[in-house]
């Protein structure tokens, strides 16, 4: 998952730690700081200057009097300096952190009409999904609409993405439902041996869902405020695909039972595998009428999708809201033939459609707060990853910038406020965002329009859905789940084709664990294994052992890398006479590539190039890797082999690729140098940058035995030749 971060280098003065590409957009609109250096006039304005070709200066000659010169000066933009914490400074910051203040006044009549149309199209999908996904959370349908209402309104004011559709999402609904179902056992235990009334079950489930929404919102908000927008790249693609596939299969198992009209399991808390076994053992109780309605609705959905793909040039067909049409037709058919009374088909029934009431979320009795927090962290990881990826995808397609950190803040605030109005965790949806993009939405107004239509449906729609078969809602969920699974075969075939066996095993393993154990187990494994892989790869310092080229005695190449050649694209040239090398890239350590020229060790001297900054995580293994290079001269040699290198008399560190070093790594490096000094091994550092040189001076590196005043490897080798009785000349 590359290029997931949108951070802008530099500092946002006076900001709260979430500056990004939006500053660039502000500068393009003439509201940011100047892009070129100019002089400051007595009035406090910075004037942009054009280079003066005659004098080689950025300042134009003030005595230029031609009309063309005056015309050019009149066209130059002027940036007025705004003092910090002034009224205009606060106005800019408020527009930046509350985007609706910036984009709403700029809406034109044409863009307003487009956004209203896009909002209507999104609402036609959002409302059925909200009603359907509420069944995944074990909550009444009204809570699905609450989740589609309040968080979407808040995100419309704070979000930076014009196309991200905020609201209930399938995977997040599954995770929320798993938590609610797991906590219901405490309620049933409290009422044992009796059964709790339905109203108590609904209130308890809603309280658990609101509490986890608050906890998830706080986690997401904290990630945004502390600028952890890069964390969405911490889960590997294989782990994420394995979890999504496993969660989709879990949803498919649960909804297939409803499609077939089978009875639910008596167990309050059971694994997906147990649910599958229960369903298979009761196949003899399939309800024919429910199956006919459910599969007919699913077939109609798939047929309509197929027709849209085949006839892309028909605008009337592309504009049909297929999910809404299925719900309307199924409700009318059910009402006409009385499916609920005549054929015993489970229907939607009467649902309270009151507006959500404000209530501070609290952890209900019998519930452990640790379960709420752990589930909130899991939900945050999945919701953040999907939302940020979708926001970046459509921002890139439509040529505008989004901020990962500000997106996290907007998502967090949306869930915090939504939790006080009965919503469960809400995040961005890929399917609705795709529809929003197809509808040519131009601003976040489309999401606000969709939320407004949800409010209208909440007030007047639910009574008309009394006859809607529940199997139709299950069919809508099955259709969405099939879309989630559609990318899995391609991912498996791709990993198999490129022989990425570890990634393939990881995908299948996490998918199996999600199905056999639980969804929480799957996401926990995905996160933990991904973090372990990141730590493992960052823990190993990128160092290379250099040797002298036999073709050019002043050229030094990696022993286990790729020697320089005029026609290679991933090759390096380390000339002792140059202060820079041609390219700095990773060389494979598996010996898969061959040398075009011969490279030999410098006898008695270990020449090591460091290719990255050293810090506490990767410096810990530096000593062990240096010892291995001393013994074998090549990291590819297995440690069971006999040592093949002669005793080391000197070590040369080439630090051209190390721009920085932190305190922990510097202490480790000092200890390594001191150990070499005790063994009477001389240590020299070459091509040390200024920042590292300053830390060397303050830490007493020279006193420990390290010399760092050499500009190239040849100079260090010549010095060592004079100091030691070894020959290093070519």
XYZ file of C-alpha atoms in Angstrom:
730
model
C 0.000 0.000 0.000
C 2.236 2.775 -1.181
C 1.781 6.533 -1.392
C -0.816 6.473 1.355
C 0.507 9.619 3.123
C -0.429 13.108 1.953
C 1.773 15.011 4.370
C 3.231 18.248 3.140
C 6.817 18.958 4.164
C 7.222 22.027 6.243
C 5.409 23.564 9.156
C 2.031 25.171 9.476
C 2.610 28.133 11.750
C -0.005 28.442 14.381
C -1.747 25.218 13.335
C -2.814 22.359 15.526
C -0.706 19.734 13.890
C -2.667 18.717 10.835
C -1.199 20.803 8.016
C -1.007 19.161 4.609
C -1.719 19.636 0.938
C -4.571 21.976 1.729
C -1.953 24.642 2.416
C -0.824 24.169 -1.159
C -4.376 24.648 -2.370
C -4.643 27.756 -0.194
C -1.491 29.166 -1.716
C -2.877 28.547 -5.202
C -5.929 30.583 -4.286
C -3.803 33.519 -3.207
C -4.448 32.980 0.514
C -1.221 31.320 1.521
C 2.336 32.480 1.974
C 4.289 33.677 -1.087
C 5.788 31.048 -3.327
C 8.732 33.223 -4.370
C 11.066 35.264 -2.256
C 10.660 39.016 -2.588
C 11.348 42.231 -0.732
C 9.083 43.627 1.945
C 7.701 47.089 1.364
C 7.379 49.611 4.181
C 3.642 48.966 4.304
C 4.245 45.336 5.203
C 3.503 43.746 1.827
C 5.789 41.209 0.215
C 6.094 41.828 -3.521
C 6.943 38.975 -5.871
C 10.035 39.808 -7.928
C 11.059 38.578 -11.314
C 14.672 37.605 -11.980
C 16.710 40.337 -13.587
C 18.694 38.686 -16.316
C 21.045 41.610 -16.662
C 22.178 41.741 -13.066
C 21.506 38.170 -11.906
C 19.307 39.378 -9.041
C 15.777 38.561 -7.944
C 15.042 42.300 -7.521
C 13.796 44.232 -10.492
C 15.526 47.511 -11.196
C 13.290 50.214 -9.713
C 14.141 52.759 -12.444
C 12.616 50.699 -15.252
C 10.227 53.121 -16.909
C 8.958 51.447 -20.052
C 5.259 50.792 -20.378
C 5.838 47.056 -20.692
C 7.832 47.094 -17.455
C 5.044 48.954 -15.645
C 2.491 46.540 -17.071
C 4.486 43.544 -15.820
C 4.815 45.097 -12.366
C 1.086 45.736 -12.228
C 0.360 42.084 -12.991
C 2.513 40.803 -10.150
C 0.446 39.444 -7.221
C 0.894 40.987 -3.803
C 0.772 38.974 -0.609
C -0.269 40.938 2.450
C 1.396 39.828 5.636
C -1.183 38.667 8.199
C -0.056 38.822 11.840
C -0.570 35.692 13.847
C -3.736 35.528 15.978
C -5.227 38.504 14.169
C -8.838 38.434 12.986
C -7.909 37.502 9.419
C -5.484 34.853 10.709
C -8.306 33.257 12.697
C -10.624 33.452 9.677
C -8.133 31.521 7.583
C -7.612 28.909 10.262
C -11.364 28.456 10.769
C -11.876 28.022 6.996
C -9.060 25.491 7.013
C -10.304 23.350 9.904
C -14.057 23.824 9.211
C -14.109 23.389 5.410
C -17.821 24.115 4.992
C -17.124 27.785 5.742
C -14.806 27.848 2.750
C -16.721 25.888 0.110
C -20.359 26.719 0.892
C -20.229 30.432 -0.105
C -18.574 29.435 -3.387
C -21.378 27.088 -4.501
C -22.891 28.144 -7.798
C -26.375 27.333 -9.062
C -25.065 24.633 -11.423
C -22.894 22.956 -8.794
C -25.772 23.145 -6.298
C -28.075 21.324 -8.710
C -25.428 18.696 -9.382
C -24.811 18.093 -5.682
C -28.531 17.825 -4.924
C -28.893 15.222 -7.670
C -25.838 13.318 -6.393
C -27.180 13.472 -2.831
C -30.499 12.026 -3.964
C -28.767 9.157 -5.780
C -26.585 8.399 -2.748
C -29.625 8.514 -0.444
C -31.350 5.916 -2.619
C -28.523 3.548 -1.695
C -27.790 4.844 1.792
C -31.305 4.346 3.187
C -31.646 0.669 2.130
C -28.119 -0.052 3.348
C -28.831 1.603 6.685
C -31.927 -0.533 7.156
C -30.080 -3.679 6.088
C -26.854 -3.173 8.016
C -28.748 -2.565 11.256
C -29.547 -6.281 11.274
C -25.815 -6.996 11.297
C -25.477 -4.991 14.506
C -28.490 -6.689 16.231
C -30.117 -3.257 16.564
C -33.572 -2.029 15.491
C -33.642 -0.577 11.942
C -34.084 2.992 13.209
C -30.543 2.943 14.609
C -29.185 2.288 11.160
C -30.892 5.477 10.003
C -29.514 7.351 13.031
C -26.046 6.243 11.951
C -26.708 7.487 8.425
C -28.011 10.835 9.688
C -25.931 12.535 12.387
C -22.375 11.404 11.449
C -23.030 12.262 7.790
C -24.165 15.777 8.676
C -21.126 16.406 10.882
C -18.713 15.001 8.316
C -20.250 17.209 5.633
C -19.125 20.223 7.657
C -15.663 18.983 8.720
C -14.544 16.486 6.056
C -12.085 17.319 3.291
C -13.274 14.694 0.794
C -15.996 15.760 -1.640
C -16.983 12.196 -2.487
C -16.637 10.121 0.700
C -20.083 8.933 1.819
C -20.236 8.748 5.601
C -22.569 6.331 7.355
C -23.040 2.633 8.178
C -20.500 0.309 6.586
C -20.679 -3.465 6.217
C -17.462 -4.540 7.963
C -17.858 -2.017 10.778
C -21.458 -3.170 11.234
C -20.259 -6.767 11.514
C -17.677 -5.839 14.154
C -20.244 -3.803 16.085
C -22.742 -6.661 15.904
C -20.144 -9.122 17.142
C -19.515 -6.942 20.187
C -23.222 -6.459 20.874
C -23.915 -10.180 20.526
C -21.026 -11.023 22.832
C -22.227 -8.616 25.518
C -25.830 -9.818 25.394
C -24.800 -12.934 27.296
C -24.255 -10.750 30.371
C -27.805 -9.403 30.085
C -29.268 -12.876 29.674
C -27.229 -14.079 32.652
C -28.608 -11.229 34.768
C -32.215 -12.229 33.933
C -31.570 -15.972 34.274
C -33.555 -18.206 34.500
C -36.009 -15.829 32.818
C -35.631 -14.198 29.403
C -35.156 -10.409 29.239
C -37.952 -8.472 27.495
C -37.362 -7.268 23.960
C -37.338 -3.629 25.030
C -34.561 -4.306 27.550
C -32.547 -6.157 24.884
C -32.923 -3.262 22.415
C -31.951 -0.636 25.004
C -28.966 -2.682 26.143
C -27.763 -3.260 22.562
C -28.164 0.409 21.683
C -26.195 1.452 24.765
C -23.329 -0.895 23.870
C -23.304 0.352 20.254
C -23.297 4.016 21.318
C -20.507 3.410 23.827
C -18.280 1.764 21.227
C -19.089 4.590 18.792
C -17.893 7.121 21.368
C -14.728 5.134 22.099
C -14.013 4.678 18.385
C -14.587 8.387 17.764
C -12.182 9.349 20.536
C -9.525 6.967 19.166
C -9.913 8.323 15.635
C -9.898 11.937 16.840
C -6.708 11.336 18.853
C -4.993 9.763 15.834
C -5.804 12.827 13.766
C -4.758 15.371 16.374
C -1.419 13.644 16.950
C -0.852 13.322 13.180
C -1.002 9.549 12.880
C -2.583 9.667 9.457
C 0.106 7.349 8.124
C -1.149 4.411 10.227
C -3.502 3.299 7.471
C -0.414 1.953 5.687
C 0.581 -0.256 8.628
C -1.670 -3.157 7.580
C -0.319 -5.128 4.655
C -2.451 -5.609 1.562
C -2.532 -9.390 2.043
C -3.590 -9.132 5.686
C -6.314 -6.637 4.867
C -7.596 -8.693 1.944
C -7.621 -11.828 4.113
C -9.630 -10.089 6.826
C -12.096 -8.537 4.365
C -12.628 -11.926 2.733
C -13.101 -13.657 6.077
C -15.511 -11.000 7.353
C -17.457 -11.166 4.089
C -17.806 -14.935 4.438
C -19.000 -14.500 8.039
C -21.658 -12.039 6.874
C -22.589 -14.387 4.038
C -23.128 -17.236 6.523
C -25.375 -15.136 8.734
C -27.457 -13.682 5.906
C -27.802 -16.990 4.063
C -29.707 -18.308 7.065
C -32.194 -15.436 6.692
C -32.422 -15.916 2.933
C -33.298 -19.586 3.463
C -35.766 -18.775 6.237
C -33.994 -20.985 8.787
C -34.384 -20.487 12.545
C -31.644 -18.682 14.473
C -29.295 -20.492 16.812
C -30.306 -20.616 20.479
C -26.751 -19.739 21.521
C -26.279 -16.078 22.379
C -22.564 -16.127 21.588
C -21.339 -18.564 18.943
C -18.557 -18.564 16.397
C -19.192 -18.243 12.651
C -18.172 -21.866 12.275
C -20.839 -22.940 14.761
C -23.393 -20.806 12.910
C -22.458 -22.560 9.667
C -22.819 -25.989 11.271
C -26.188 -24.983 12.734
C -27.404 -23.802 9.333
C -26.298 -26.992 7.589
C -27.960 -29.158 10.221
C -31.315 -27.407 9.708
C -31.452 -27.420 5.909
C -34.591 -29.538 6.135
C -36.480 -26.553 7.561
C -35.960 -24.268 4.543
C -38.920 -21.923 4.037
C -39.802 -22.056 0.352
C -41.649 -18.728 0.153
C -38.823 -16.854 1.882
C -36.269 -18.446 -0.445
C -38.300 -17.472 -3.506
C -38.652 -13.833 -2.426
C -35.023 -13.496 -1.300
C -33.415 -15.175 -4.284
C -35.771 -13.371 -6.647
C -34.704 -10.019 -5.186
C -31.037 -10.999 -5.409
C -31.444 -12.150 -9.016
C -33.184 -8.883 -9.905
C -30.330 -6.886 -8.355
C -27.652 -8.837 -10.211
C -29.596 -8.670 -13.484
C -30.017 -4.912 -13.204
C -26.289 -4.508 -12.452
C -25.464 -6.650 -15.479
C -27.731 -4.537 -17.686
C -26.032 -1.349 -16.475
C -22.633 -2.764 -17.413
C -23.827 -3.842 -20.839
C -25.636 -0.606 -21.723
C -23.385 2.092 -20.337
C -24.554 4.536 -23.002
C -28.143 4.532 -21.699
C -28.340 7.359 -19.119
C -31.884 6.460 -18.029
C -30.720 2.960 -17.122
C -27.615 4.147 -15.268
C -29.753 6.477 -13.136
C -32.043 3.739 -11.799
C -31.485 3.276 -8.015
C -31.497 -0.521 -8.135
C -31.510 -1.149 -4.370
C -34.379 1.260 -3.768
C -36.351 -0.207 -6.676
C -35.967 -3.711 -5.224
C -37.239 -2.569 -1.826
C -40.234 -0.761 -3.324
C -41.197 -3.658 -5.610
C -40.746 -6.265 -2.866
C -42.845 -4.221 -0.448
C -45.637 -3.778 -2.992
C -45.646 -7.483 -3.897
C -45.635 -8.491 -0.245
C -48.538 -6.138 0.486
C -50.525 -7.288 -2.547
C -50.284 -11.029 -1.866
C -49.991 -10.712 1.935
C -46.756 -12.686 2.214
C -46.557 -12.194 5.963
C -50.025 -13.529 6.784
C -50.684 -16.013 3.986
C -47.206 -17.492 3.502
C -45.606 -16.848 6.953
C -42.762 -14.806 5.459
C -40.937 -12.704 8.063
C -41.595 -9.021 7.342
C -40.225 -5.689 8.528
C -43.169 -4.895 10.817
C -43.820 -1.768 12.852
C -40.749 0.284 13.724
C -40.529 3.433 15.818
C -39.424 6.261 13.535
C -38.908 9.016 16.099
C -36.025 11.434 15.790
C -32.883 10.520 17.733
C -32.683 12.004 21.220
C -29.578 13.421 22.798
C -28.106 11.192 25.485
C -24.551 10.976 26.786
C -23.272 7.449 25.991
C -22.527 5.282 29.013
C -21.202 1.770 29.371
C -24.229 -0.260 30.485
C -24.239 -2.471 33.522
C -22.787 -5.977 33.205
C -20.432 -4.806 30.432
C -16.660 -4.702 30.838
C -15.143 -1.422 29.613
C -12.106 -3.319 28.330
C -14.295 -5.094 25.776
C -15.639 -1.735 24.576
C -12.154 -0.243 24.210
C -10.650 -3.276 22.461
C -13.528 -3.441 19.992
C -13.299 0.316 19.433
C -9.618 0.003 18.509
C -10.420 -2.807 16.083
C -13.286 -0.864 14.502
C -11.100 2.240 14.254
C -8.374 0.358 12.394
C -10.778 -1.037 9.806
C -12.843 2.120 9.437
C -9.839 4.420 9.153
C -8.061 2.256 6.594
C -11.087 1.960 4.325
C -12.184 5.594 4.705
C -8.769 7.150 4.087
C -8.063 4.900 1.114
C -11.414 5.747 -0.469
C -10.984 9.486 0.201
C -7.530 9.522 -1.394
C -8.650 7.447 -4.356
C -11.431 9.811 -5.401
C -9.441 12.922 -4.539
C -6.748 11.697 -6.925
C -9.297 10.960 -9.654
C -10.847 14.423 -9.369
C -7.621 16.382 -8.851
C -8.014 17.807 -5.371
C -6.174 17.207 -2.112
C -7.341 15.578 1.100
C -5.599 15.507 4.446
C -5.274 12.190 6.248
C -5.003 13.899 9.622
C -7.951 16.211 9.068
C -9.973 13.271 7.743
C -9.275 11.412 10.982
C -10.377 14.434 12.999
C -13.583 14.729 10.958
C -14.326 11.006 11.278
C -13.645 11.120 15.010
C -15.836 14.153 15.701
C -18.615 12.636 13.562
C -18.660 9.478 15.669
C -18.346 11.357 18.960
C -21.368 13.546 18.191
C -23.257 10.685 16.534
C -22.837 8.462 19.602
C -24.864 11.008 21.603
C -27.764 10.551 19.170
C -27.959 6.768 19.117
C -25.662 5.959 16.201
C -23.165 3.131 16.132
C -19.681 3.584 14.540
C -19.877 5.160 11.082
C -17.156 5.418 8.455
C -16.805 5.893 4.709
C -18.379 3.450 2.269
C -16.715 2.450 -0.988
C -19.939 1.620 -2.832
C -21.682 4.883 -1.932
C -18.546 6.942 -2.597
C -18.301 5.337 -6.023
C -21.905 6.287 -6.718
C -21.229 9.826 -5.496
C -18.331 10.098 -7.921
C -20.416 8.801 -10.811
C -23.037 11.434 -10.001
C -20.342 14.137 -10.482
C -20.598 15.550 -6.949
C -18.627 18.790 -6.638
C -18.625 19.332 -2.865
C -19.530 17.834 0.487
C -23.036 19.214 -0.026
C -24.075 15.943 -1.652
C -23.475 14.121 1.633
C -25.505 16.712 3.537
C -28.356 16.343 1.043
C -28.263 12.557 1.447
C -28.394 12.916 5.240
C -31.356 15.306 4.919
C -33.237 12.716 2.866
C -32.445 10.148 5.564
C -34.102 12.504 8.041
C -37.177 12.720 5.809
C -37.347 8.935 5.502
C -36.957 8.581 9.253
C -40.008 10.762 9.793
C -42.283 9.338 7.119
C -40.866 6.225 5.400
C -40.735 3.496 8.034
C -44.494 2.924 8.370
C -44.685 2.142 4.638
C -42.085 -0.623 5.004
C -44.279 -2.766 7.243
C -44.705 -5.470 4.571
C -41.079 -5.499 3.399
C -39.757 -9.101 3.651
C -36.633 -9.403 5.810
C -35.210 -11.777 3.233
C -35.019 -8.861 0.783
C -32.817 -6.902 3.194
C -30.657 -10.015 3.595
C -30.417 -10.280 -0.196
C -29.203 -6.665 -0.378
C -26.471 -7.480 2.157
C -25.514 -10.639 0.256
C -25.187 -8.564 -2.911
C -22.852 -6.126 -1.124
C -20.814 -8.982 0.367
C -20.365 -10.620 -3.024
C -18.852 -7.339 -4.216
C -16.391 -7.472 -1.313
C -15.380 -10.999 -2.295
C -15.011 -10.219 -5.984
C -11.424 -8.986 -5.597
C -10.239 -12.007 -3.608
C -9.773 -14.499 -6.522
C -7.719 -11.932 -8.418
C -5.558 -11.264 -5.343
C -4.943 -14.999 -4.827
C -4.089 -15.607 -8.486
C -1.742 -12.614 -8.542
C 0.143 -13.760 -5.428
C 0.357 -17.258 -6.862
C 1.652 -15.960 -10.191
C 4.410 -13.874 -8.613
C 5.153 -16.705 -6.134
C 4.614 -14.515 -3.063
C 4.033 -17.561 -0.887
C 4.242 -15.783 2.468
C 1.647 -13.204 1.430
C -0.594 -15.913 0.010
C -0.367 -17.951 3.206
C -1.079 -14.833 5.272
C -4.213 -14.038 3.246
C -5.613 -17.565 3.508
C -4.642 -17.961 7.174
C -6.313 -14.739 8.330
C -9.383 -15.502 6.237
C -9.681 -18.977 7.799
C -9.198 -17.637 11.328
C -11.933 -15.040 10.777
C -14.371 -17.754 9.714
C -13.438 -20.514 12.157
C -12.788 -18.402 15.266
C -14.243 -14.877 15.025
C -13.982 -11.627 13.115
C -12.087 -10.061 16.035
C -9.504 -12.823 15.836
C -9.024 -12.159 12.140
C -8.473 -8.417 12.462
C -6.270 -8.896 15.526
C -4.049 -11.295 13.595
C -4.001 -8.962 10.583
C -2.853 -6.004 12.689
C -0.369 -7.930 14.827
C 1.248 -9.794 11.931
C 1.498 -6.612 9.857
C 3.134 -4.732 12.727
C 5.543 -7.612 13.308
C 6.514 -7.527 9.627
C 7.067 -3.764 9.785
C 9.142 -4.041 12.960
C 11.161 -6.934 11.577
C 12.054 -5.119 8.374
C 12.781 -1.796 10.064
C 14.776 -3.539 12.794
C 17.503 -4.596 10.388
C 19.839 -1.712 9.489
C 20.474 -1.345 5.777
C 24.220 -1.737 5.561
C 26.418 -3.012 2.722
C 29.938 -4.343 2.710
C 31.978 -2.569 0.028
C 34.927 -3.911 -1.906
C 37.341 -2.531 -4.470
C 36.530 -2.900 -8.144
C 39.218 -4.773 -10.066
C 38.598 -2.557 -13.111
C 38.989 0.715 -11.227
C 41.013 0.736 -8.030
C 39.351 3.949 -6.858
C 35.837 2.574 -7.197
C 34.103 0.727 -4.367
C 31.043 -1.468 -4.900
C 28.839 -3.625 -2.645
C 30.192 -7.127 -2.200
C 26.667 -8.597 -2.061
C 25.030 -6.035 -4.312
C 25.366 -4.935 -7.936
C 28.509 -3.574 -9.423
C 28.361 -0.465 -11.592
C 27.852 -0.756 -15.298
C 27.007 1.760 -17.981
C 23.779 0.075 -19.075
C 22.217 -0.921 -15.762
C 19.289 0.878 -14.249
C 19.708 -0.206 -10.623
C 23.439 0.136 -10.176
C 25.637 2.342 -8.097
C 28.963 4.012 -8.658
C 30.997 4.687 -5.551
C 34.001 6.604 -6.722
C 36.489 7.724 -4.091
C 36.963 10.993 -5.979
C 33.262 11.945 -5.945
C 31.276 13.199 -2.986
C 28.032 11.776 -4.339
C 27.075 8.443 -5.813
C 24.977 8.107 -8.891
C 21.985 6.363 -7.358
C 21.063 5.048 -3.941
C 18.777 2.039 -4.052
C 18.342 -1.251 -2.280
C 20.324 -4.179 -3.572
C 18.977 -7.685 -3.122
C 20.593 -9.732 -0.381
C 19.678 -13.072 -1.889
C 22.355 -13.027 -4.512
C 19.844 -13.176 -7.307
C 21.796 -10.779 -9.526
C 25.290 -11.243 -10.904
C 28.195 -8.846 -11.135
C 29.334 -7.363 -14.409
C 32.755 -6.653 -12.854
C 34.788 -8.344 -10.127
C 34.844 -6.869 -6.619
C 37.430 -7.901 -4.067
C 37.773 -7.367 -0.343
C 40.343 -4.913 0.954
C 42.476 -7.186 3.080
C 42.264 -6.412 6.783
C 39.751 -3.574 6.248
C 35.987 -3.742 6.622
C 34.321 -1.055 4.478
C 30.674 -0.671 5.425
C 28.168 1.659 3.824
C 25.104 2.727 5.856
C 22.097 3.334 3.602
C 19.619 4.905 6.018
C 19.259 6.961 9.155
C 20.048 5.075 12.334
C 17.573 5.196 15.200
C 16.665 3.099 18.220
C 14.731 0.455 16.229
C 17.293 -0.463 13.573
C 20.546 0.246 15.401
C 20.121 -2.626 17.849
C 21.092 -5.195 15.211
C 24.031 -3.174 13.890
C 26.620 -4.844 16.113
C 25.464 -8.368 15.219
C 25.510 -7.631 11.492
C 28.994 -6.116 11.690
C 30.276 -9.210 13.491
C 28.797 -11.413 10.778
C 30.426 -9.336 8.051
C 33.753 -9.584 9.879
C 33.560 -13.361 9.938
C 32.082 -14.158 6.533
C 32.358 -11.009 4.416
C 28.891 -11.578 2.987
C 25.457 -11.561 4.628
C 24.368 -14.367 2.325
C 26.759 -16.868 3.913
C 25.024 -19.146 6.404
C 26.328 -18.826 9.991
C 27.030 -22.570 10.103
C 29.900 -22.101 7.622
C 33.498 -21.666 8.741
C 34.804 -18.075 8.971
C 36.475 -17.043 5.722
C 37.762 -13.535 6.496
C 41.175 -12.578 7.855
C 41.371 -10.630 11.136
C 40.055 -7.097 10.822
C 42.571 -4.295 11.449
C 40.370 -1.340 10.511
C 36.726 -0.480 9.838
C 35.581 2.280 7.473
C 31.988 3.499 7.701
C 30.689 5.266 4.600
C 27.847 7.467 5.902
C 26.828 9.089 2.615
C 23.368 7.475 2.957
C 22.860 8.325 6.647
C 21.352 11.809 6.997
C 20.504 11.513 10.695
C 21.084 9.511 13.876
C 19.143 9.666 17.122
C 20.512 9.521 20.666
C 19.902 5.801 21.223
C 21.555 4.806 17.954
C 24.479 7.159 18.647
C 25.059 5.500 22.011
C 25.046 2.068 20.345
C 27.493 3.289 17.700
C 29.788 4.726 20.393
C 29.832 1.381 22.188
C 30.721 -0.359 18.924
C 33.591 2.072 18.325
C 34.843 1.610 21.908
C 34.806 -2.168 21.487
C 36.796 -1.873 18.268
C 39.293 0.381 20.081
C 39.727 -2.195 22.841
C 40.532 -4.737 20.109
C 42.985 -2.222 18.585
C 40.859 -1.945 15.450
C 40.951 1.519 13.917
C 37.613 3.131 12.978
C 37.092 5.836 10.361
C 33.918 7.561 9.143
C 33.765 9.078 5.668
C 31.339 11.455 3.996
C 29.632 12.454 7.244
C 26.843 15.021 6.863
C 26.835 18.165 9.000
C 24.043 17.123 11.355
C 25.678 13.773 12.137
C 29.091 15.415 12.424
C 27.706 17.806 15.032
C 26.387 14.922 17.106
C 29.693 13.102 16.770
C 31.508 16.137 18.146
C 29.143 16.553 21.096
C 29.183 12.851 21.975
C 32.993 12.521 21.999
C 33.252 10.149 19.067
C 36.891 11.096 18.444
C 37.758 10.377 22.083
C 36.093 6.943 21.748
C 38.374 6.156 18.786
C 36.356 7.164 15.747
C 37.847 9.530 13.147
C 35.389 11.339 10.892
C 37.276 13.988 8.923
C 37.529 12.093 5.619
C 35.789 13.152 2.421
C 36.054 9.838 0.603
C 36.995 6.218 1.119
C 40.363 6.531 -0.603
C 41.478 9.257 1.802
C 40.518 7.096 4.766
C 42.357 4.084 3.325
C 45.493 6.150 2.677
C 45.400 7.386 6.267
C 44.989 3.846 7.582
C 47.884 2.662 5.413
C 50.161 5.209 7.052
C 48.937 4.345 10.547
C 48.890 0.569 10.213
C 51.225 -1.974 8.683
C 48.716 -3.052 6.066
C 48.604 -2.464 2.367
C 45.407 -0.964 0.993
C 46.718 0.403 -2.289
C 45.227 -1.063 -5.447
